[in-house]
C-alpha cells in the first residue's frame, strides 16, 4: 500500500536541486541577526533528525506533540518532523496563558510538549502534572533543547506509514459554550485541500518563472500553517518568511514576491503604509484574503492603490478551505463574496429559496474527522445526512457563488482570530464585584471587529473597568481581552430574559470609529 503520509507528497514536490533556497527568513527591525537561508535539503534533513528523535522516544501510535512556540522556520520543520514520525501535531497560539494551556494539555494529553524557553518553568509543571513525558524548548533563535537533542540523530528517515484517514493534526477551535474543541484533520484532509488549491490558484512551476510566497502569518492556525505553508511546499516554491507581520518590512520585499496571503487586518495595514504602492507589487500575481470578512471598501482601495484585485476565499479549522473566488478571470473576483465551492466540496444553504439567507453546510474530502474525544459535539455539528454545519449564514446565487451574511453562533473575529464571547464572559464574571457581563464585537478600523465588554457590578460593589482589563490580561490571550469595558446598571433583556446583544452592538457601534 502506498504511504499516504502527507510528508511523502510534500517531499515529492521538492525541487530536484535540493540546494536551492526554500525559505529566506527575513531579518526585520528589532529581530536579532541577519537573514537566514534554508535550502530544501535543510528542511528534509532537519525534519528527519527531529523525526528520528521523536521515534527514539518510543511513543504510542498517534501520540500528540503539543507546540507552543514563537514563529520560526524550525517550528515549521518540527511540524514536518511530526508528520514524518506519524504523530499528531497540536499547535497553539503563543499568546495563550497558563489557564488556557492547562485546559489544552489536559484535553490533548500530549506525550511531548515543545515550548519557548521563557515558558518552560510554568508550562513544564502543567505538562508533567498531566502526564506528559517529554518537554523540550525551541526558541526563535534556533536555541533550545529540541534542536540540541535532535542533533544527535541521523538526517535521513522514512516517513511512518499512514493512511489518508489517520489524524495528522488537531487544531483547537473555541466553543460557543464550554471550552475549545480539537478538530482532527487527517493526512488526506490536508493533502486533498492543498492539491485542489495548487491547481485552483495556479501555482507556477519553476518552468513558468516560479512563485515566491510571502509568509507573514502565524504558524498555529489553518491559514498560516496549512494554506500558506502547504501551498509553497507542494509547489516547491520559495518562501520569504516573516516572524511577525510588519507592513513596512513586507512592502520592502514585495517586489521579489508573487503570492501573498493575509487576513483583512494585514491588507488594512499595507494600505496604511505610505511606501506600499503599485510599484512594490510589480511582480505580484496573487493577493489572497481570508479568516475574516474583507470589507468592500478595503477591496476597492487596495485595487486602486496596487492595481491588484484581492482574491477572497472562505474556510475554517474543521474543513480547511471551502470556497474561493476565481483565480481567473480577475474581474470575476467580486467584493463581499467568497466565491464558489472548491472542486470536490459540496456546499448548500439550507434555505430552499435562493433569495433567502440560510445556514451554510458542507461536505467533502477536507472535512475533518471529528472533534478530539468529543463524539457528542461532533454529532451535533453534522446533519443527519452527513453535512457539516459551518455555523455561518449565507446566500448562494444562481451560479453557486456564496455570500456570507452573518453567523448563527455568537462569535467575534478580531484581526483573524476567533473570540468566543461566552469564554471571555466566564473570565469577567469571576472578577471580584462583577455580577454579570456581555461581550460583543463592534466595528474596528484595524481588527475588523473589536472586543467590548459591558458588565453589571454586584450591588454596592465598585468595579474599576481599567483594572478589569488588566486582570484579564493576566489570564487570557491579549487578543481576547476587551479593548474597552463599560459598567452599567443592567443589561438589556428580551421577554425571555435573554441578553439583547444586538442592542448593545448598536449602542457601541461607533466606539472605535475614527
Ligand atoms: C494582537 N492583538 C490583538 C490581535 N492581535 N487584538 C485584537 N485582535 C487581534 N487579532 C493585541 C495584543 O494582544 C496586544 O495587546 C497588541 O494587539 C499588540 O500585539 P502584537 O502581537 O504586537 O500584535 P500585532 O503583531 O499587531 O498582531 C496583529 C495581527 C495578528 C493582525 C498581525 O493578530 C495576526 O497575525 N492575525 C492573524 C490571525 C490568523 O492567522 N488567523 C487565521 C486563523 S485560521 P496589548 O494590549 O498587550 O498591547 C482561520 C481559517 C481560515 O480563521 O479560513 O483562514
XYZ file of C-alpha atoms and ligand atoms in Angstrom:
568
model
C 0.000 0.000 0.000
C 1.358 3.439 -0.831
C 2.241 5.572 2.109
C -0.323 8.384 2.439
C 1.706 10.258 4.997
C 1.343 13.904 3.932
C 5.094 14.421 4.169
C 5.636 11.991 1.269
C 3.573 14.199 -1.059
C 5.271 17.379 0.153
C 8.721 15.836 -0.204
C 7.910 14.628 -3.723
C 7.254 18.254 -4.695
C 10.667 19.497 -3.536
C 12.741 20.702 -6.488
C 15.372 18.345 -7.936
C 18.100 20.725 -6.838
C 17.841 20.422 -3.074
C 20.489 23.088 -2.570
C 18.216 25.855 -3.762
C 16.760 28.213 -1.187
C 13.434 27.000 0.172
C 12.953 29.679 2.819
C 14.600 33.004 3.419
C 13.932 34.065 6.972
C 13.851 37.840 6.635
C 15.680 39.889 9.246
C 13.260 42.577 10.382
C 13.842 45.615 12.520
C 14.084 44.657 16.160
C 14.780 40.990 15.377
C 18.247 39.712 16.132
C 20.702 38.703 13.409
C 20.878 38.633 9.616
C 18.646 36.918 7.124
C 18.936 33.133 7.246
C 18.592 30.910 4.218
C 17.258 27.360 4.420
C 17.664 25.021 1.474
C 15.256 22.234 0.600
C 17.926 19.853 1.847
C 17.910 21.662 5.211
C 14.154 21.143 5.526
C 14.463 17.476 4.641
C 17.485 16.714 6.847
C 16.428 18.701 9.887
C 12.901 17.308 9.857
C 14.408 13.803 9.578
C 16.604 14.449 12.620
C 13.676 15.641 14.722
C 11.500 12.774 13.445
C 14.247 10.344 14.499
C 14.426 11.971 17.921
C 10.653 11.568 18.266
C 10.897 7.933 17.132
C 13.586 7.275 19.745
C 11.058 8.203 22.453
C 9.044 5.107 21.515
C 5.739 6.907 21.867
C 2.380 5.233 21.358
C 0.993 5.391 17.823
C -0.846 8.684 17.211
C 0.698 10.359 20.264
C 0.187 14.130 20.339
C 3.012 16.663 20.111
C 1.754 19.961 21.502
C 3.609 23.041 20.317
C 3.525 26.455 21.994
C 6.433 28.368 20.476
C 7.125 31.615 18.672
C 7.025 31.525 14.900
C 10.242 30.229 13.377
C 11.342 28.131 10.434
C 12.358 25.492 12.977
C 8.745 25.368 14.171
C 7.721 24.597 10.590
C 10.440 21.933 10.443
C 9.083 20.494 13.690
C 5.649 20.262 12.050
C 7.173 18.345 9.121
C 9.007 16.089 11.590
C 5.791 15.264 13.453
C 4.146 14.340 10.144
C 7.118 12.140 9.234
C 7.037 10.432 12.617
C 3.331 9.666 12.106
C 2.414 11.600 15.256
C -0.262 14.254 15.727
C 0.706 17.935 15.600
C -1.159 20.198 18.042
C -0.180 23.865 17.555
C -1.335 26.522 19.998
C -1.393 30.306 19.854
C 1.733 31.562 21.618
C -0.347 34.313 23.244
C -2.148 31.794 25.470
C -1.614 31.944 29.223
C -1.357 29.217 31.879
C -5.100 28.863 32.459
C -5.638 28.323 28.735
C -2.685 25.912 28.428
C -3.924 23.936 31.420
C -7.072 23.103 29.538
C -5.362 22.225 26.251
C -2.812 19.954 27.901
C -5.448 18.195 29.989
C -7.581 17.721 26.912
C -4.939 16.727 24.351
C -2.865 14.595 26.763
C 0.265 15.182 24.712
C 3.241 12.837 25.039
C 5.548 15.658 24.002
C 5.319 19.402 24.611
C 7.578 21.891 22.847
C 7.617 25.442 24.203
C 9.675 28.626 24.261
C 12.414 28.601 26.942
C 10.795 31.569 28.702
C 7.653 29.457 29.319
C 9.431 26.256 30.345
C 9.065 26.813 34.105
C 5.284 27.039 34.323
C 4.448 25.059 31.222
C 6.554 22.025 32.098
C 4.863 21.935 35.511
C 1.436 21.784 33.867
C 2.637 19.185 31.357
C 4.385 16.866 33.801
C 1.403 17.026 36.146
C -0.830 15.972 33.238
C 1.425 13.009 32.465
C 3.455 14.397 29.546
C 6.761 12.549 29.495
C 8.882 14.934 27.405
C 9.075 18.726 27.395
C 11.541 20.379 25.010
C 12.285 24.005 24.354
C 12.548 25.727 20.985
C 13.270 29.437 20.618
C 13.066 31.662 17.579
C 16.867 31.974 17.518
C 17.422 28.223 16.964
C 18.261 27.622 20.630
C 16.610 25.135 22.924
C 16.766 21.510 23.923
C 14.765 20.202 20.953
C 17.442 21.013 18.382
C 20.256 20.068 20.766
C 18.755 16.625 21.229
C 17.864 16.213 17.551
C 21.456 16.997 16.567
C 22.444 13.504 17.746
C 20.056 11.804 15.332
C 20.540 10.830 11.665
C 19.481 13.181 8.871
C 17.599 10.535 6.923
C 14.255 8.956 7.776
C 11.499 7.051 6.024
C 8.118 8.620 6.862
C 5.977 6.355 9.008
C 3.227 4.593 7.035
C -0.066 6.444 7.375
C -3.460 6.161 5.672
C -5.404 9.145 4.354
C -7.761 8.928 7.354
C -5.060 8.940 10.020
C -5.032 12.147 12.030
C -2.128 14.472 11.220
C -3.055 17.481 13.320
C -5.510 18.679 15.931
C -6.455 22.335 15.648
C -8.299 23.747 18.630
C -11.292 25.919 17.882
C -13.112 27.743 20.623
C -16.588 26.591 21.507
C -19.676 28.784 21.692
C -20.399 27.252 25.062
C -17.856 25.500 27.194
C -14.242 25.054 26.212
C -12.315 24.605 22.982
C -12.767 21.573 20.776
C -9.891 19.907 18.947
C -10.679 19.494 15.248
C -8.920 16.372 13.984
C -7.565 16.819 10.461
C -6.185 13.809 8.643
C -3.284 13.443 6.221
C -5.912 13.043 3.478
C -7.908 16.134 4.549
C -4.814 18.295 4.351
C -3.317 16.865 1.183
C -6.536 16.898 -0.836
C -7.147 20.531 0.079
C -3.588 21.589 -0.734
C -3.743 19.818 -4.095
C -7.024 21.479 -5.053
C -5.664 24.928 -4.143
C -2.447 24.305 -6.057
C -4.455 23.886 -9.251
C -7.145 26.473 -8.498
C -4.750 29.250 -7.607
C -2.498 28.230 -10.499
C 0.728 27.972 -8.530
C 3.510 28.475 -11.072
C 6.114 25.833 -11.631
C 9.758 26.739 -11.969
C 9.420 26.433 -15.744
C 6.820 29.255 -15.664
C 9.032 31.524 -13.616
C 8.111 30.052 -10.254
C 6.101 31.587 -7.444
C 7.558 33.195 -4.326
C 5.281 33.382 -1.268
C 5.470 35.999 1.446
C 4.705 34.100 4.653
C 3.810 36.617 7.339
C 1.023 34.786 9.187
C 1.153 32.918 12.494
C 2.018 29.233 12.263
C -0.550 27.871 14.699
C -3.676 28.266 12.570
C -5.027 26.758 9.406
C -4.256 29.883 7.368
C -0.512 30.181 8.021
C 0.266 26.534 8.722
C -1.747 24.736 6.081
C -2.965 27.108 3.365
C 0.215 29.171 3.107
C 2.959 26.665 4.007
C 1.455 23.718 2.146
C 0.852 25.939 -0.873
C 4.521 26.799 -1.185
C 5.878 23.392 -0.162
C 3.618 21.447 -2.502
C 4.785 23.635 -5.352
C 8.473 23.622 -4.441
C 8.203 27.418 -4.147
C 10.439 29.686 -2.152
C 9.051 31.461 0.910
C 10.087 34.859 2.210
C 9.492 34.247 5.880
C 8.485 36.956 8.377
C 8.388 36.035 12.052
C 5.776 38.748 12.513
C 3.780 40.847 10.077
C 5.234 44.296 9.619
C 3.731 46.358 6.783
C 6.904 48.328 6.043
C 9.166 45.272 6.043
C 6.757 43.240 3.914
C 6.360 46.094 1.417
C 10.130 46.283 1.082
C 10.265 42.636 -0.014
C 7.085 42.564 -2.109
C 8.993 43.240 -5.347
C 10.619 39.800 -5.027
C 7.345 38.003 -4.356
C 4.421 36.773 -6.432
C 1.930 35.474 -3.829
C 0.772 36.971 -0.519
C -1.792 35.600 1.925
C -3.282 37.661 4.706
C -6.208 38.358 6.968
C -8.051 41.647 6.223
C -6.155 43.446 9.010
C -2.913 42.884 7.080
C -4.438 44.466 3.960
C -5.602 47.440 6.001
C -2.115 47.848 7.429
C -0.471 47.601 3.983
C -2.793 50.375 2.797
C -1.846 52.480 5.815
C 1.832 52.238 4.880
C 2.825 55.138 2.604
C 5.580 53.075 0.936
C 3.089 50.489 -0.344
C 2.127 51.151 -3.973
C 1.700 49.567 -7.402
C 5.461 49.618 -7.947
C 6.022 47.446 -4.840
C 3.543 44.958 -6.311
C 5.007 44.913 -9.810
C 5.848 41.194 -9.776
C 2.902 40.105 -7.668
C 0.491 37.619 -9.164
C -1.969 36.935 -6.356
C -3.137 38.550 -3.124
C -5.385 36.190 -1.149
C -7.519 37.141 1.840
C -9.350 35.005 4.362
C -10.104 34.191 8.028
C -12.372 37.248 8.385
C -14.689 39.255 6.118
C -12.870 41.653 3.815
C -14.661 44.994 3.614
C -15.662 46.023 0.086
C -14.007 49.353 0.836
C -10.645 47.670 1.566
C -11.009 45.574 -1.604
C -11.647 48.747 -3.629
C -8.899 50.852 -2.068
C -6.435 48.028 -2.472
C -7.269 47.707 -6.130
C -6.852 51.453 -6.721
C -3.571 51.615 -4.860
C -1.861 48.438 -6.001
C -3.558 47.585 -9.270
C -4.393 44.148 -7.821
C -7.744 42.543 -7.139
C -7.737 40.627 -3.854
C -8.990 37.061 -4.110
C -11.193 36.293 -1.116
C -11.698 32.712 -0.014
C -13.500 31.005 2.845
C -12.601 28.194 5.196
C -12.327 27.164 8.825
C -10.320 24.903 11.081
C -12.753 21.992 10.752
C -12.736 21.984 6.969
C -9.633 23.783 5.758
C -10.611 25.723 2.598
C -14.149 25.517 1.218
C -14.725 28.223 -1.372
C -12.687 30.650 -3.410
C -13.215 33.497 -5.799
C -11.814 32.577 -9.216
C -8.131 32.998 -9.931
C -9.043 33.937 -13.495
C -10.551 35.965 -14.946
C -9.631 38.566 -12.369
C -12.858 40.553 -12.906
C -14.814 37.555 -11.583
C -13.423 38.188 -8.109
C -16.319 40.016 -6.516
C -16.000 42.075 -3.341
C -18.103 40.819 -0.471
C -18.432 37.289 -1.835
C -16.286 34.274 -1.047
C -16.711 32.684 -4.455
C -17.540 29.135 -5.440
C -17.210 25.752 -3.741
C -13.782 24.236 -4.383
C -13.776 21.200 -6.665
C -14.914 18.231 -4.572
C -16.615 20.372 -1.923
C -20.384 20.018 -1.536
C -21.940 23.311 -0.450
C -25.555 24.004 0.402
C -27.517 26.731 2.079
C -30.427 25.320 3.996
C -32.936 27.777 2.636
C -34.834 26.366 -0.322
C -35.334 29.834 -1.740
C -32.165 31.095 -3.417
C -33.068 34.630 -2.429
C -33.079 33.743 1.270
C -30.261 33.503 3.740
C -29.714 30.099 5.328
C -27.197 28.041 7.273
C -24.116 27.087 5.253
C -23.441 23.334 5.267
C -20.594 21.492 3.587
C -19.130 18.095 2.901
C -16.090 16.861 1.046
C -12.588 15.435 1.311
C -11.239 18.188 3.536
C -13.977 17.986 6.170
C -12.398 16.894 9.447
C -12.592 13.552 11.214
C -14.469 14.915 14.222
C -13.658 16.657 17.498
C -10.991 15.013 19.611
C -12.659 12.940 22.307
C -15.993 14.743 21.905
C -18.188 12.398 19.854
C -21.361 14.077 21.077
C -20.116 17.520 19.937
C -19.113 16.009 16.603
C -22.578 14.507 16.210
C -24.191 17.869 16.999
C -22.247 19.628 14.264
C -23.271 17.241 11.470
C -26.715 16.915 9.920
C -28.392 13.504 9.817
C -27.318 13.178 6.174
C -23.666 13.883 6.944
C -23.152 17.587 6.164
C -21.032 19.724 8.469
C -22.806 22.774 9.889
C -20.347 25.641 9.483
C -22.252 27.988 11.822
C -22.148 30.653 9.113
C -25.180 32.117 7.404
C -25.042 32.755 3.698
C -26.717 33.068 0.386
C -25.963 31.235 -2.846
C -26.692 32.930 -6.157
C -27.961 31.123 -9.210
C -24.374 30.364 -10.327
C -23.336 28.919 -6.973
C -21.449 31.946 -5.731
C -21.557 32.228 -1.939
C -22.000 35.425 0.042
C -21.637 35.159 3.810
C -24.223 37.231 5.627
C -23.624 36.504 9.288
C -23.188 33.783 11.870
C -25.604 31.605 13.728
C -23.136 31.347 16.593
C -22.050 34.103 18.918
C -18.552 34.699 17.599
C -16.301 37.722 17.179
C -13.495 37.716 14.603
C -10.788 40.136 15.648
C -7.806 40.522 13.333
C -8.428 36.991 12.018
C -8.636 35.393 15.463
C -11.908 33.907 16.692
C -13.054 35.167 20.061
C -15.968 33.453 21.773
C -17.909 35.882 23.983
C -19.009 33.103 26.349
C -15.387 32.319 27.212
C -14.486 35.961 27.913
C -17.714 36.485 29.875
C -16.782 33.473 32.014
C -13.466 35.078 32.973
C -15.087 38.500 33.531
C -17.790 37.067 35.779
C -15.106 35.577 38.012
C -13.627 39.014 38.754
C -14.481 40.480 42.176
C -17.575 42.658 42.200
C -18.849 41.516 38.785
C -22.430 40.278 38.762
C -22.709 39.505 35.054
C -21.367 40.611 31.696
C -21.980 40.619 27.968
C -19.152 40.584 25.438
C -19.777 41.896 21.933
C -17.871 42.753 18.774
C -18.223 46.183 17.183
C -16.621 47.619 14.025
C -12.915 48.302 14.496
C -10.759 50.062 11.903
C -7.750 47.742 12.357
C -9.124 44.423 13.612
C -12.443 44.394 11.716
C -14.251 43.737 14.955
C -13.114 44.995 18.342
C -13.989 43.126 21.534
C -16.045 45.183 24.011
C -17.455 44.114 27.373
C -20.436 45.519 29.208
C -20.690 44.451 32.828
C -23.046 44.864 35.735
C -21.388 45.307 39.161
C -22.788 43.484 42.177
C -24.987 45.667 44.409
C -22.756 48.000 46.352
C -19.585 46.920 44.540
C -17.322 49.494 42.923
C -15.803 47.913 39.821
C -12.802 49.592 38.199
C -13.111 48.791 34.487
C -9.450 49.552 33.771
C -8.443 47.099 36.494
C -10.753 44.519 34.884
C -8.853 44.806 31.618
C -5.534 44.463 33.449
C -6.815 41.416 35.341
C -7.991 39.725 32.155
C -4.611 40.325 30.506
C -3.082 38.158 33.227
C -5.458 35.317 32.494
C -6.250 35.137 28.780
C -4.520 35.807 25.477
C -4.357 39.525 24.689
C -6.443 39.327 21.514
C -9.438 38.100 23.563
C -9.198 40.902 26.124
C -11.870 43.599 25.591
C -10.375 46.794 24.223
C -12.935 48.623 26.360
C -15.132 47.666 29.309
C -18.252 49.526 30.418
C -20.097 49.223 33.715
C -23.894 49.594 33.509
C -26.806 49.120 35.918
C -28.400 46.377 33.886
C -28.111 44.554 30.575
C -30.947 44.868 28.041
C -33.005 41.673 28.009
C -35.924 40.402 25.966
C -39.124 38.948 27.364
C -37.422 35.558 27.683
C -34.677 37.093 29.804
C -32.023 36.701 27.080
C -29.441 39.485 26.815
C -30.130 41.529 23.687
C -26.638 41.729 22.268
C -27.908 43.295 19.055
C -28.990 46.335 21.079
C -25.606 46.525 22.774
C -23.817 46.247 19.412
C -25.974 49.065 18.080
C -25.304 51.217 21.146
C -21.498 50.829 20.941
C -21.316 50.673 17.124
C -19.320 53.901 16.718
C -16.970 53.287 19.643
C -13.869 52.774 17.517
C -14.885 54.968 14.585
C -12.175 57.407 13.649
C -2.841 41.187 18.600
N -3.629 41.937 19.409
C -4.891 41.828 19.008
C -4.845 40.952 17.907
N -3.558 40.575 17.676
N -6.030 42.348 19.466
C -7.156 42.020 18.844
N -7.186 41.184 17.773
C -6.053 40.644 17.287
N -6.082 39.818 16.239
C -3.222 42.775 20.543
C -2.254 42.129 21.501
O -2.929 41.409 22.481
C -1.530 43.319 22.053
O -2.338 43.952 23.008
C -1.432 44.239 20.861
O -2.510 43.869 19.981
C -0.099 44.102 20.125
O 0.210 42.724 19.960
P 1.039 42.196 18.713
O 1.235 40.748 18.814
O 2.237 43.089 18.536
O 0.007 42.469 17.576
P 0.239 42.501 16.065
O 1.540 41.921 15.675
O -0.088 43.853 15.597
O -0.882 41.437 15.599
C -1.939 41.773 14.840
C -2.057 40.745 13.727
C -2.254 39.360 14.372
C -3.261 41.128 12.901
C -0.820 40.753 12.863
O -3.393 39.394 15.196
C -2.332 38.269 13.365
O -1.328 37.775 12.879
N -3.557 37.849 12.986
C -3.744 36.765 12.043
C -4.554 35.678 12.644
C -4.612 34.442 11.751
O -3.659 33.989 11.201
N -5.795 33.869 11.641
C -6.009 32.687 10.859
C -6.999 31.806 11.560
S -7.348 30.414 10.526
P -1.764 44.809 24.224
O -2.972 45.338 24.896
O -0.981 43.855 25.064
O -0.915 45.880 23.604
C -8.928 30.627 10.069
C -9.406 29.759 8.962
C -9.290 30.482 7.678
O -9.573 31.503 10.509
O -10.232 30.485 6.876
O -8.245 31.057 7.433
